[in-house]
Short mmCIF file of C-alpha atoms and ligand atoms in Angstrom, two decimals:
data_model
loop_
_atom_site.label_atom_id
_atom_site.label_comp_id
_atom_site.label_asym_id
_atom_site.label_seq_id
_atom_site.Cartn_x
_atom_site.Cartn_y
_atom_site.Cartn_z
CA MET F 19 -17.22 15.69 -10.00
CA GLU F 20 -16.88 16.45 -13.70
CA LYS F 21 -14.83 14.37 -16.17
CA THR F 22 -11.52 15.86 -17.27
CA ASN F 23 -8.90 15.28 -19.94
CA ILE F 24 -5.24 14.54 -19.45
CA ASN F 25 -2.74 15.88 -21.99
CA PHE F 26 -1.18 12.60 -23.19
CA VAL F 27 1.87 13.03 -25.43
CA SER F 28 3.96 10.44 -27.23
CA ASP F 29 7.00 12.42 -28.37
CA MET F 30 9.80 14.33 -26.65
CA ASN F 31 8.87 17.73 -28.16
CA SER F 32 7.85 19.20 -24.81
CA VAL F 33 10.95 17.90 -22.98
CA ASN F 34 13.74 20.47 -22.56
CA ASP F 35 15.94 21.97 -19.86
CA SER F 36 13.21 24.27 -18.56
CA VAL F 37 10.68 21.53 -17.69
CA ASN F 38 10.33 19.35 -14.64
CA VAL F 39 10.51 15.67 -15.52
CA VAL F 40 8.73 13.22 -13.21
CA VAL F 41 9.52 9.53 -13.65
CA GLY F 42 6.58 7.34 -12.64
CA CYS F 43 2.90 8.19 -12.79
CA GLY F 44 2.00 6.54 -9.47
CA LEU F 45 0.74 8.42 -6.43
CA ALA F 46 4.12 10.00 -5.56
CA GLY F 47 4.68 11.23 -9.13
CA ILE F 48 1.12 12.49 -9.54
CA VAL F 49 1.23 14.51 -6.30
CA ILE F 50 4.58 16.18 -7.02
CA ALA F 51 3.50 16.94 -10.63
CA ASN F 52 0.21 18.39 -9.42
CA LYS F 53 1.91 20.62 -6.81
CA ILE F 54 4.49 21.94 -9.31
CA ALA F 55 1.83 22.62 -11.95
CA THR F 56 -0.72 24.25 -9.67
CA GLU F 57 1.43 26.01 -7.04
CA LEU F 58 4.65 26.81 -8.95
CA ASN F 59 2.93 27.23 -12.33
CA GLU F 60 5.78 25.40 -14.08
CA PRO F 61 5.59 22.78 -16.87
CA VAL F 62 5.87 19.08 -15.97
CA VAL F 63 6.29 16.01 -18.15
CA ILE F 64 5.57 12.65 -16.51
CA MET F 65 7.16 9.54 -18.04
CA GLU F 66 5.52 6.24 -17.16
CA ARG F 67 6.69 2.79 -18.15
CA LYS F 68 3.26 1.20 -17.87
CA ASP F 69 0.31 1.76 -20.21
CA HIS F 70 -1.79 3.39 -17.48
CA ILE F 71 -1.60 6.09 -14.81
CA GLY F 72 -1.93 5.46 -11.05
CA GLY F 73 0.91 3.00 -10.40
CA THR F 74 0.07 0.48 -7.70
CA CYS F 75 -3.12 2.37 -6.75
CA TYR F 76 -4.64 1.99 -10.24
CA ASP F 77 -8.24 0.78 -10.44
CA TYR F 78 -10.55 0.22 -13.41
CA VAL F 79 -14.22 -0.45 -14.02
CA ASP F 80 -14.63 -4.07 -15.12
CA SER F 81 -16.56 -4.01 -18.43
CA GLU F 82 -18.57 -7.18 -17.73
CA THR F 83 -19.82 -6.31 -14.22
CA GLY F 84 -19.36 -2.54 -13.78
CA ILE F 85 -17.36 -3.27 -10.60
CA HIS F 86 -14.35 -1.11 -9.66
CA VAL F 87 -11.36 -3.45 -9.47
CA HIS F 88 -8.11 -2.64 -7.63
CA LYS F 89 -5.67 -4.12 -10.15
CA TYR F 90 -2.68 -4.45 -7.79
CA GLY F 91 -4.57 -5.44 -4.62
CA PRO F 92 -6.97 -3.72 -2.22
CA HIS F 93 -6.37 -0.03 -1.43
CA ILE F 94 -8.08 1.73 1.47
CA PHE F 95 -7.19 5.34 2.04
CA ARG F 96 -6.64 6.61 5.57
CA THR F 97 -4.86 9.54 7.21
CA ASN F 98 -4.76 11.58 10.39
CA SER F 99 -3.56 14.60 8.44
CA THR F 100 -6.16 17.27 7.71
CA GLU F 101 -3.76 18.72 5.13
CA VAL F 102 -3.55 15.45 3.17
CA TRP F 103 -7.30 14.80 3.42
CA GLU F 104 -8.22 18.31 2.25
CA TYR F 105 -5.68 18.18 -0.55
CA LEU F 106 -7.14 14.99 -2.07
CA SER F 107 -10.69 16.16 -1.37
CA LYS F 108 -10.21 18.90 -3.98
CA TYR F 109 -10.16 16.09 -6.55
CA THR F 110 -12.65 13.56 -5.19
CA LYS F 111 -15.69 13.00 -3.02
CA TRP F 112 -15.27 10.09 -0.63
CA TYR F 113 -17.25 6.93 -0.08
CA PRO F 114 -17.14 6.68 3.74
CA TYR F 115 -15.78 3.15 3.88
CA MET F 116 -14.32 1.70 7.10
CA HIS F 117 -12.16 -1.36 6.61
CA ARG F 118 -12.91 -4.57 8.48
CA VAL F 119 -10.95 -7.78 7.92
CA LEU F 120 -11.78 -11.33 8.94
CA GLY F 121 -9.32 -14.21 9.22
CA VAL F 122 -10.33 -17.86 8.90
CA ILE F 123 -8.74 -19.88 11.71
CA ASP F 124 -9.81 -23.46 12.40
CA GLY F 125 -12.63 -22.82 9.91
CA ILE F 126 -14.06 -19.93 11.98
CA SER F 127 -14.03 -16.29 10.79
CA VAL F 128 -12.63 -13.94 13.44
CA PRO F 129 -11.87 -10.20 13.34
CA ILE F 130 -8.28 -9.27 12.34
CA PRO F 131 -6.32 -7.72 14.03
CA PHE F 132 -7.07 -10.34 16.68
CA ASN F 133 -9.15 -8.57 19.36
CA LEU F 134 -11.38 -9.45 22.32
CA ASP F 135 -14.24 -10.43 19.98
CA SER F 136 -11.86 -12.73 18.06
CA LEU F 137 -10.91 -14.30 21.40
CA HIS F 138 -14.57 -15.06 22.16
CA LYS F 139 -15.22 -16.45 18.67
CA ALA F 140 -12.17 -18.69 18.68
CA LEU F 141 -12.16 -20.11 22.23
CA PRO F 142 -14.76 -21.53 24.70
CA VAL F 143 -16.55 -18.86 26.72
CA THR F 144 -15.12 -19.56 30.22
CA LEU F 145 -11.55 -19.64 28.91
CA ALA F 146 -12.13 -16.52 26.79
CA ASP F 147 -13.60 -14.65 29.81
CA LYS F 148 -10.60 -15.53 31.96
CA LEU F 149 -8.10 -14.53 29.28
CA GLU F 150 -9.91 -11.27 28.59
CA GLU F 151 -9.71 -10.33 32.28
CA LYS F 152 -5.99 -11.13 32.40
CA LEU F 153 -5.24 -9.22 29.19
CA ILE F 154 -7.02 -6.09 30.41
CA GLU F 155 -5.32 -6.32 33.80
CA LYS F 156 -1.86 -6.69 32.26
CA PHE F 157 -2.06 -4.30 29.28
CA GLY F 158 -5.15 -2.15 29.90
CA PHE F 159 -8.32 -1.83 27.80
CA ASN F 160 -8.05 -0.47 24.23
CA THR F 161 -4.32 -1.09 23.96
CA LYS F 162 -2.30 -2.64 21.12
CA VAL F 163 0.32 -5.27 21.85
CA PRO F 164 2.74 -6.65 19.22
CA ILE F 165 2.51 -10.46 19.13
CA LEU F 166 6.21 -10.90 19.91
CA GLU F 167 5.73 -8.83 23.07
CA LEU F 168 2.67 -10.84 24.13
CA ARG F 169 4.77 -13.98 23.83
CA LYS F 170 7.21 -12.63 26.44
CA THR F 171 4.71 -12.59 29.37
CA ASN F 172 5.30 -14.94 32.33
CA ASP F 173 1.65 -15.82 32.93
CA LYS F 174 0.90 -19.38 31.72
CA ASP F 175 -2.64 -18.57 30.51
CA LEU F 176 -1.42 -15.54 28.55
CA ASN F 177 1.41 -17.67 27.20
CA PHE F 178 -1.10 -20.22 25.98
CA LEU F 179 -3.07 -17.43 24.27
CA ALA F 180 0.06 -15.88 22.78
CA ASP F 181 1.10 -19.24 21.33
CA PHE F 182 -2.41 -19.82 20.00
CA ILE F 183 -2.54 -16.43 18.22
CA TYR F 184 1.07 -16.75 17.07
CA GLU F 185 0.42 -20.19 15.52
CA LYS F 186 -3.01 -19.53 14.07
CA VAL F 187 -2.78 -15.91 12.92
CA PHE F 188 0.85 -14.89 12.51
CA LEU F 189 3.15 -17.84 11.84
CA LYS F 190 1.60 -19.38 8.74
CA TYR F 191 0.48 -16.04 7.30
CA THR F 192 3.98 -14.64 7.72
CA LEU F 193 5.54 -17.77 6.20
CA LYS F 194 3.24 -17.40 3.18
CA GLN F 195 3.64 -13.63 2.90
CA TRP F 196 7.36 -13.31 3.59
CA GLY F 197 8.78 -16.82 3.32
CA VAL F 198 10.29 -16.44 6.84
CA LYS F 199 9.11 -16.63 10.49
CA PRO F 200 7.80 -13.48 12.26
CA GLU F 201 10.89 -13.22 14.48
CA GLN F 202 13.13 -13.04 11.38
CA LEU F 203 11.37 -9.88 10.22
CA ASP F 204 11.97 -6.27 11.17
CA PRO F 205 9.72 -5.62 14.25
CA SER F 206 7.98 -2.79 12.35
CA VAL F 207 6.43 -5.44 10.09
CA THR F 208 4.91 -7.71 12.77
CA GLY F 209 4.12 -4.67 14.92
CA SER F 210 1.96 -3.23 12.15
CA VAL F 211 -0.74 -5.85 12.84
CA PRO F 212 -0.82 -6.05 16.67
CA VAL F 213 -3.13 -7.91 19.03
CA PHE F 214 -5.83 -5.46 20.10
CA ILE F 215 -7.08 -5.56 23.70
CA GLY F 216 -10.39 -3.96 22.80
CA ARG F 217 -13.52 -4.34 20.67
CA ASP F 218 -12.95 -1.85 17.84
CA SER F 219 -13.08 -4.23 14.89
CA ARG F 220 -11.90 -1.65 12.32
CA TYR F 221 -8.59 -2.51 10.68
CA PHE F 222 -7.54 1.16 10.79
CA GLN F 223 -8.21 3.80 13.41
CA GLU F 224 -7.21 6.96 11.50
CA ARG F 225 -9.48 9.98 11.70
CA PHE F 226 -10.13 10.12 7.95
CA GLN F 227 -10.82 6.91 6.02
CA GLY F 228 -12.49 6.14 2.70
CA ILE F 229 -12.36 5.21 -0.95
CA PRO F 230 -12.46 7.88 -3.70
CA PHE F 231 -16.14 8.01 -4.69
CA ASP F 232 -15.59 7.05 -8.33
CA GLY F 233 -12.28 5.27 -7.85
CA TYR F 234 -8.58 6.14 -7.53
CA THR F 235 -7.99 6.44 -11.28
CA ALA F 236 -10.79 9.01 -11.67
CA MET F 237 -9.27 11.06 -8.82
CA PHE F 238 -5.81 10.85 -10.45
CA GLU F 239 -7.26 11.96 -13.81
CA ARG F 240 -8.49 15.16 -12.18
CA MET F 241 -5.13 15.74 -10.47
CA LEU F 242 -3.34 15.40 -13.82
CA ALA F 243 -5.76 17.43 -15.95
CA HIS F 244 -3.83 20.71 -15.92
CA PRO F 245 -2.41 22.71 -18.85
CA ASN F 246 1.07 22.52 -17.26
CA ILE F 247 1.09 18.69 -17.12
CA SER F 248 1.85 16.25 -19.97
CA VAL F 249 1.91 12.48 -19.53
CA MET F 250 3.94 10.03 -21.65
CA LEU F 251 2.81 6.44 -21.12
CA ASN F 252 4.77 3.35 -22.27
CA THR F 253 7.99 5.30 -21.74
CA ASP F 254 10.84 3.80 -19.74
CA PHE F 255 12.99 6.71 -18.59
CA LEU F 256 16.05 4.48 -18.13
CA LYS F 257 16.07 3.59 -21.83
CA ILE F 258 16.30 7.28 -22.81
CA LYS F 259 18.05 8.62 -19.69
CA ASN F 260 21.03 10.11 -21.55
CA THR F 261 18.88 12.07 -23.98
CA VAL F 262 16.44 13.60 -21.49
CA GLN F 263 16.99 17.22 -20.51
CA TYR F 264 15.29 18.71 -17.47
CA LYS F 265 15.24 21.59 -15.02
CA ARG F 266 14.60 19.16 -12.19
CA LEU F 267 14.12 15.40 -12.19
CA PHE F 268 11.79 13.62 -9.75
CA TYR F 269 12.42 9.89 -9.78
CA THR F 270 9.77 7.62 -8.19
CA GLY F 271 11.09 4.33 -9.62
CA ALA F 272 13.50 1.97 -7.84
CA ILE F 273 16.61 3.85 -6.71
CA GLU F 274 18.87 0.83 -7.37
CA GLU F 275 17.67 0.65 -10.98
CA TYR F 276 18.46 4.33 -11.55
CA PHE F 277 22.04 3.67 -10.45
CA ASP F 278 22.24 0.49 -12.54
CA TYR F 279 22.63 -1.67 -9.40
CA LYS F 280 26.14 -0.38 -8.74
CA PHE F 281 25.91 -1.24 -5.01
CA GLY F 282 23.91 -4.44 -5.59
CA LYS F 283 20.24 -5.46 -5.74
CA LEU F 284 17.65 -4.53 -3.13
CA PRO F 285 15.39 -7.54 -2.43
CA TYR F 286 11.60 -7.37 -2.37
CA ARG F 287 8.66 -9.71 -1.93
CA SER F 288 6.16 -9.65 -4.73
CA LEU F 289 2.64 -10.87 -5.46
CA ASP F 290 0.99 -12.89 -8.16
CA ILE F 291 -2.48 -11.37 -8.34
CA LYS F 292 -5.31 -13.42 -9.84
CA ILE F 293 -8.57 -11.62 -10.56
CA GLU F 294 -11.65 -13.74 -11.27
CA THR F 295 -15.35 -13.09 -11.84
CA PHE F 296 -17.87 -15.37 -10.13
CA ASN F 297 -21.50 -15.73 -11.01
CA VAL F 298 -22.82 -14.98 -7.50
CA PRO F 299 -24.01 -11.60 -6.17
CA SER F 300 -22.03 -11.84 -2.93
CA PHE F 301 -19.11 -14.00 -1.82
CA GLN F 302 -17.96 -12.97 1.67
CA GLU F 303 -19.04 -10.94 4.70
CA VAL F 304 -16.35 -8.23 4.44
CA SER F 305 -14.20 -6.96 1.57
CA VAL F 306 -11.02 -8.74 2.70
CA VAL F 307 -10.75 -12.19 4.28
CA ASN F 308 -7.35 -13.57 5.30
CA TYR F 309 -6.49 -17.26 5.09
CA PRO F 310 -3.51 -17.76 7.41
CA GLU F 311 -3.80 -21.56 7.47
CA ASN F 312 -5.34 -22.86 4.24
CA TYR F 313 -4.51 -22.40 0.56
CA ASP F 314 -1.44 -20.81 -1.05
CA PHE F 315 -3.02 -17.36 -1.34
CA THR F 316 -2.96 -15.07 1.70
CA ARG F 317 -6.27 -13.31 1.24
CA ILE F 318 -9.36 -12.86 -0.94
CA THR F 319 -10.67 -9.39 -1.75
CA GLU F 320 -14.24 -8.85 -2.92
CA ASN F 321 -13.84 -5.66 -4.96
CA LYS F 322 -17.52 -4.65 -5.15
CA GLN F 323 -17.64 -3.95 -1.40
CA PHE F 324 -15.32 -0.92 -1.53
CA LEU F 325 -17.80 1.32 -3.36
CA ASN F 326 -20.90 -0.82 -2.81
CA ASP F 327 -21.05 -1.53 -6.56
CA LYS F 328 -24.25 -3.31 -7.61
CA SER F 329 -24.00 -6.38 -9.83
CA ASP F 330 -25.41 -9.91 -9.85
CA LYS F 331 -21.78 -11.07 -10.22
CA THR F 332 -18.71 -10.48 -8.09
CA VAL F 333 -15.02 -9.92 -8.84
CA LEU F 334 -12.54 -11.54 -6.45
CA THR F 335 -8.79 -10.97 -6.12
CA PHE F 336 -6.49 -13.73 -4.84
CA GLU F 337 -2.97 -12.77 -3.70
CA TYR F 338 -0.14 -15.30 -3.98
CA PRO F 339 3.10 -14.00 -2.41
CA MET F 340 6.44 -14.77 -4.04
CA ASP F 341 9.95 -13.36 -4.32
CA PHE F 342 10.51 -10.39 -6.62
CA GLU F 343 12.25 -11.27 -9.89
CA GLU F 344 13.28 -8.58 -12.33
CA GLY F 345 11.11 -8.61 -15.47
CA LYS F 346 8.76 -11.28 -14.05
CA ASN F 347 6.75 -9.43 -11.39
CA GLU F 348 6.57 -6.12 -9.45
CA ARG F 349 8.64 -4.83 -6.56
CA ILE F 350 6.04 -4.83 -3.76
CA TYR F 351 7.30 -5.22 -0.18
CA PRO F 352 10.93 -4.23 0.60
CA ILE F 353 12.69 -6.81 2.78
CA LEU F 354 13.99 -4.65 5.59
CA ASN F 355 17.04 -5.88 7.48
CA PRO F 356 20.43 -4.35 8.35
CA THR F 357 22.17 -5.76 5.24
CA ASN F 358 19.59 -4.36 2.82
CA GLN F 359 19.40 -1.08 4.70
CA ALA F 360 23.18 -0.69 4.34
CA ILE F 361 22.91 -1.20 0.56
CA TYR F 362 20.08 1.33 0.42
CA ASP F 363 22.10 3.86 2.44
CA GLN F 364 24.86 3.70 -0.19
CA TYR F 365 22.35 4.52 -2.93
CA LEU F 366 20.90 7.34 -0.86
CA ALA F 367 24.33 8.89 -0.29
CA GLU F 368 24.96 8.71 -4.05
CA ALA F 369 21.56 10.29 -4.77
CA LYS F 370 22.30 13.26 -2.53
CA LYS F 371 25.33 14.13 -4.68
CA ILE F 372 23.31 14.81 -7.86
CA PRO F 373 21.97 18.35 -8.14
CA ASN F 374 18.31 18.87 -9.10
CA VAL F 375 17.47 15.16 -8.91
CA TYR F 376 15.06 13.99 -6.20
CA PHE F 377 14.15 10.42 -5.24
CA LEU F 378 10.73 9.91 -3.74
CA GLY F 379 7.84 7.47 -3.36
CA ARG F 380 7.96 3.99 -1.93
CA LEU F 381 10.67 2.80 -4.36
CA GLY F 382 12.86 5.83 -3.83
CA ALA F 383 12.69 5.28 -0.06
CA TYR F 384 12.88 1.44 -0.11
CA ARG F 385 10.06 1.41 2.43
CA TYR F 386 6.54 0.07 2.61
CA TYR F 387 4.82 3.45 2.39
CA ASP F 388 1.05 3.62 2.71
CA MET F 389 -0.68 6.24 0.58
CA ASN F 390 -0.68 8.84 3.34
CA ARG F 391 3.08 8.48 3.83
CA THR F 392 3.66 8.56 0.08
CA ILE F 393 1.75 11.83 -0.22
CA GLN F 394 3.55 13.33 2.78
CA GLY F 395 6.85 12.37 1.10
CA SER F 396 5.90 14.24 -2.08
CA PHE F 397 4.86 17.25 0.02
CA GLU F 398 8.27 17.15 1.73
CA THR F 399 10.07 17.06 -1.63
CA PHE F 400 7.95 19.96 -2.85
CA ASN F 401 8.80 21.98 0.26
CA GLU F 402 12.47 21.17 -0.30
CA ILE F 403 12.48 22.70 -3.78
CA MET F 404 10.55 25.69 -2.45
CA GLY F 405 13.34 26.16 0.11
CA LYS F 406 10.97 25.62 3.06
C1 LIG M 506 -1.05 -4.97 -2.44
C2 LIG M 506 -0.93 -3.56 -1.91
C3 LIG M 506 -1.94 -3.04 -1.13
C4 LIG M 506 -1.83 -1.75 -0.62
N1 LIG M 506 -2.85 -1.28 0.14
C5 LIG M 506 -2.80 -0.04 0.62
C6 LIG M 506 -3.87 0.47 1.41
O1 LIG M 506 -4.87 -0.22 1.65
N2 LIG M 506 -3.76 1.73 1.89
C7 LIG M 506 -2.66 2.52 1.67
O2 LIG M 506 -2.64 3.67 2.15
N3 LIG M 506 -1.62 2.07 0.93
C8 LIG M 506 -1.67 0.82 0.39
N4 LIG M 506 -0.64 0.35 -0.38
C9 LIG M 506 0.52 1.23 -0.63
C10 LIG M 506 0.33 2.11 -1.89
O3 LIG M 506 0.16 1.28 -3.01
C11 LIG M 506 1.57 3.00 -2.06
O4 LIG M 506 1.66 3.92 -0.99
C12 LIG M 506 1.59 3.80 -3.36
O5 LIG M 506 1.17 3.07 -4.47
C13 LIG M 506 3.01 4.33 -3.60
O6 LIG M 506 3.02 5.13 -4.77
P1 LIG M 506 4.38 5.37 -5.53
O7 LIG M 506 4.09 6.38 -6.58
O8 LIG M 506 5.47 5.62 -4.58
O9 LIG M 506 4.74 3.96 -6.20
P2 LIG M 506 4.09 3.18 -7.41
O10 LIG M 506 2.60 3.17 -7.30
O11 LIG M 506 4.77 1.88 -7.51
O12 LIG M 506 4.45 4.07 -8.69
C14 LIG M 506 5.74 4.11 -9.27
C15 LIG M 506 5.55 4.20 -10.78
O13 LIG M 506 6.80 4.44 -11.40
C16 LIG M 506 6.86 3.71 -12.61
N5 LIG M 506 8.27 3.55 -12.98
C17 LIG M 506 9.23 2.94 -12.25
N6 LIG M 506 10.41 3.03 -12.90
C18 LIG M 506 10.19 3.71 -14.06
C19 LIG M 506 11.00 4.10 -15.14
N7 LIG M 506 12.31 3.81 -15.18
N8 LIG M 506 10.45 4.78 -16.16
C20 LIG M 506 9.13 5.08 -16.16
N9 LIG M 506 8.29 4.72 -15.14
C21 LIG M 506 8.82 4.05 -14.11
C22 LIG M 506 6.13 2.41 -12.27
O14 LIG M 506 5.67 1.78 -13.45
C23 LIG M 506 5.00 2.91 -11.38
O15 LIG M 506 3.84 3.19 -12.14
C24 LIG M 506 -0.69 -0.96 -0.89
C25 LIG M 506 0.33 -1.48 -1.67
C26 LIG M 506 0.22 -2.75 -2.18
C27 LIG M 506 1.32 -3.30 -3.03
#
């Protein structure tokens, strides 16, 4: 697809009470701006705090190696929605990438989510055969079982297996990632990586999967290149909040920050991301390898594998989880529990009282939203303003 130009502006001349202001130039902000510009034919100004577009999905071509690097960690697009897939496909071709993850347990690489092949790689053949038979009998073939549910079975062999998987795959990874044990987390978190009683080694099963052919940033550039859209980088909306006029405001930053923390802070886990170039053409078998037991990082991503970039070097990303601290790192994973949900609900109730202001995206919802859900959220907001 052809290269396009975004209308970057650095002053407030185009901001007045007849424009739509979008705060945040991540996926949620880009989609709502694109819909308003192309379908409503109205002007939009996007204000972004960072010095680049794309938010957490931003990627760049590393100048030394020519490899596309996912700056904030690996991003694999997937959706079951034809509407979402066709919408993005107007702005990108797709590299038909299917995600496979390995986890190193006891020094052996096994498919993650743990499946019947992992079972056979990790345990002796006679034991693995027996456990496979019992798993299929109890849960059926091609089924997904959350680890905490597997631990509840009465069968002693399945209990042994459940404890093995819990210890080796979940416990230490969860402690590293979240700083707490799996049972202290909202079940939606541990349930998102179940044990799979089958042999499909793909990490995702959605109908449409892939990586934008020339990267996420190139796709976003095309979505933003419209005469109705202007983008202001290095602009923190909250610093100029009182001076900004708008017809409608779409806020994709953290809802608690918008309200100046009046109901308290919303906690998040964050990541320290280290990106390093190594002088070898290939480092690992698949793009992402998890290390539940060893090291302080949770996983290593080999960026060149997403788009099959050719280089005699490789660029690796190491993710070190940590707590979110204002001004030090990014809000990444919301810590969902009843206390935090109650705080969020207060912000949401406050948000609903303000006319023509909409909160969207992962930070507006205080949820871990994948890209599909983020896009669906922006579609929903667009339908709301259209009165649908
Ligand atoms: C490590 C990691 C891996 C992921 N992997 C996947 C994956 O494989 N597949 C998948 O589907 N999803 C994945 N996701 C989720 C995906 O990143 C999100 O769905 C998506 O980025 C959400 O977009 P957003 O616009 O809501 O938020 P963001 O991308 O965070 O964008 C919000 C933007 O708002 C800006 N902003 C905030 N406040 C202000 C302000 N006051 N003024 C100006 N600008 C402001 C921020 O700087 C930011 O650029 C992953 C997320 C992470 C963290």
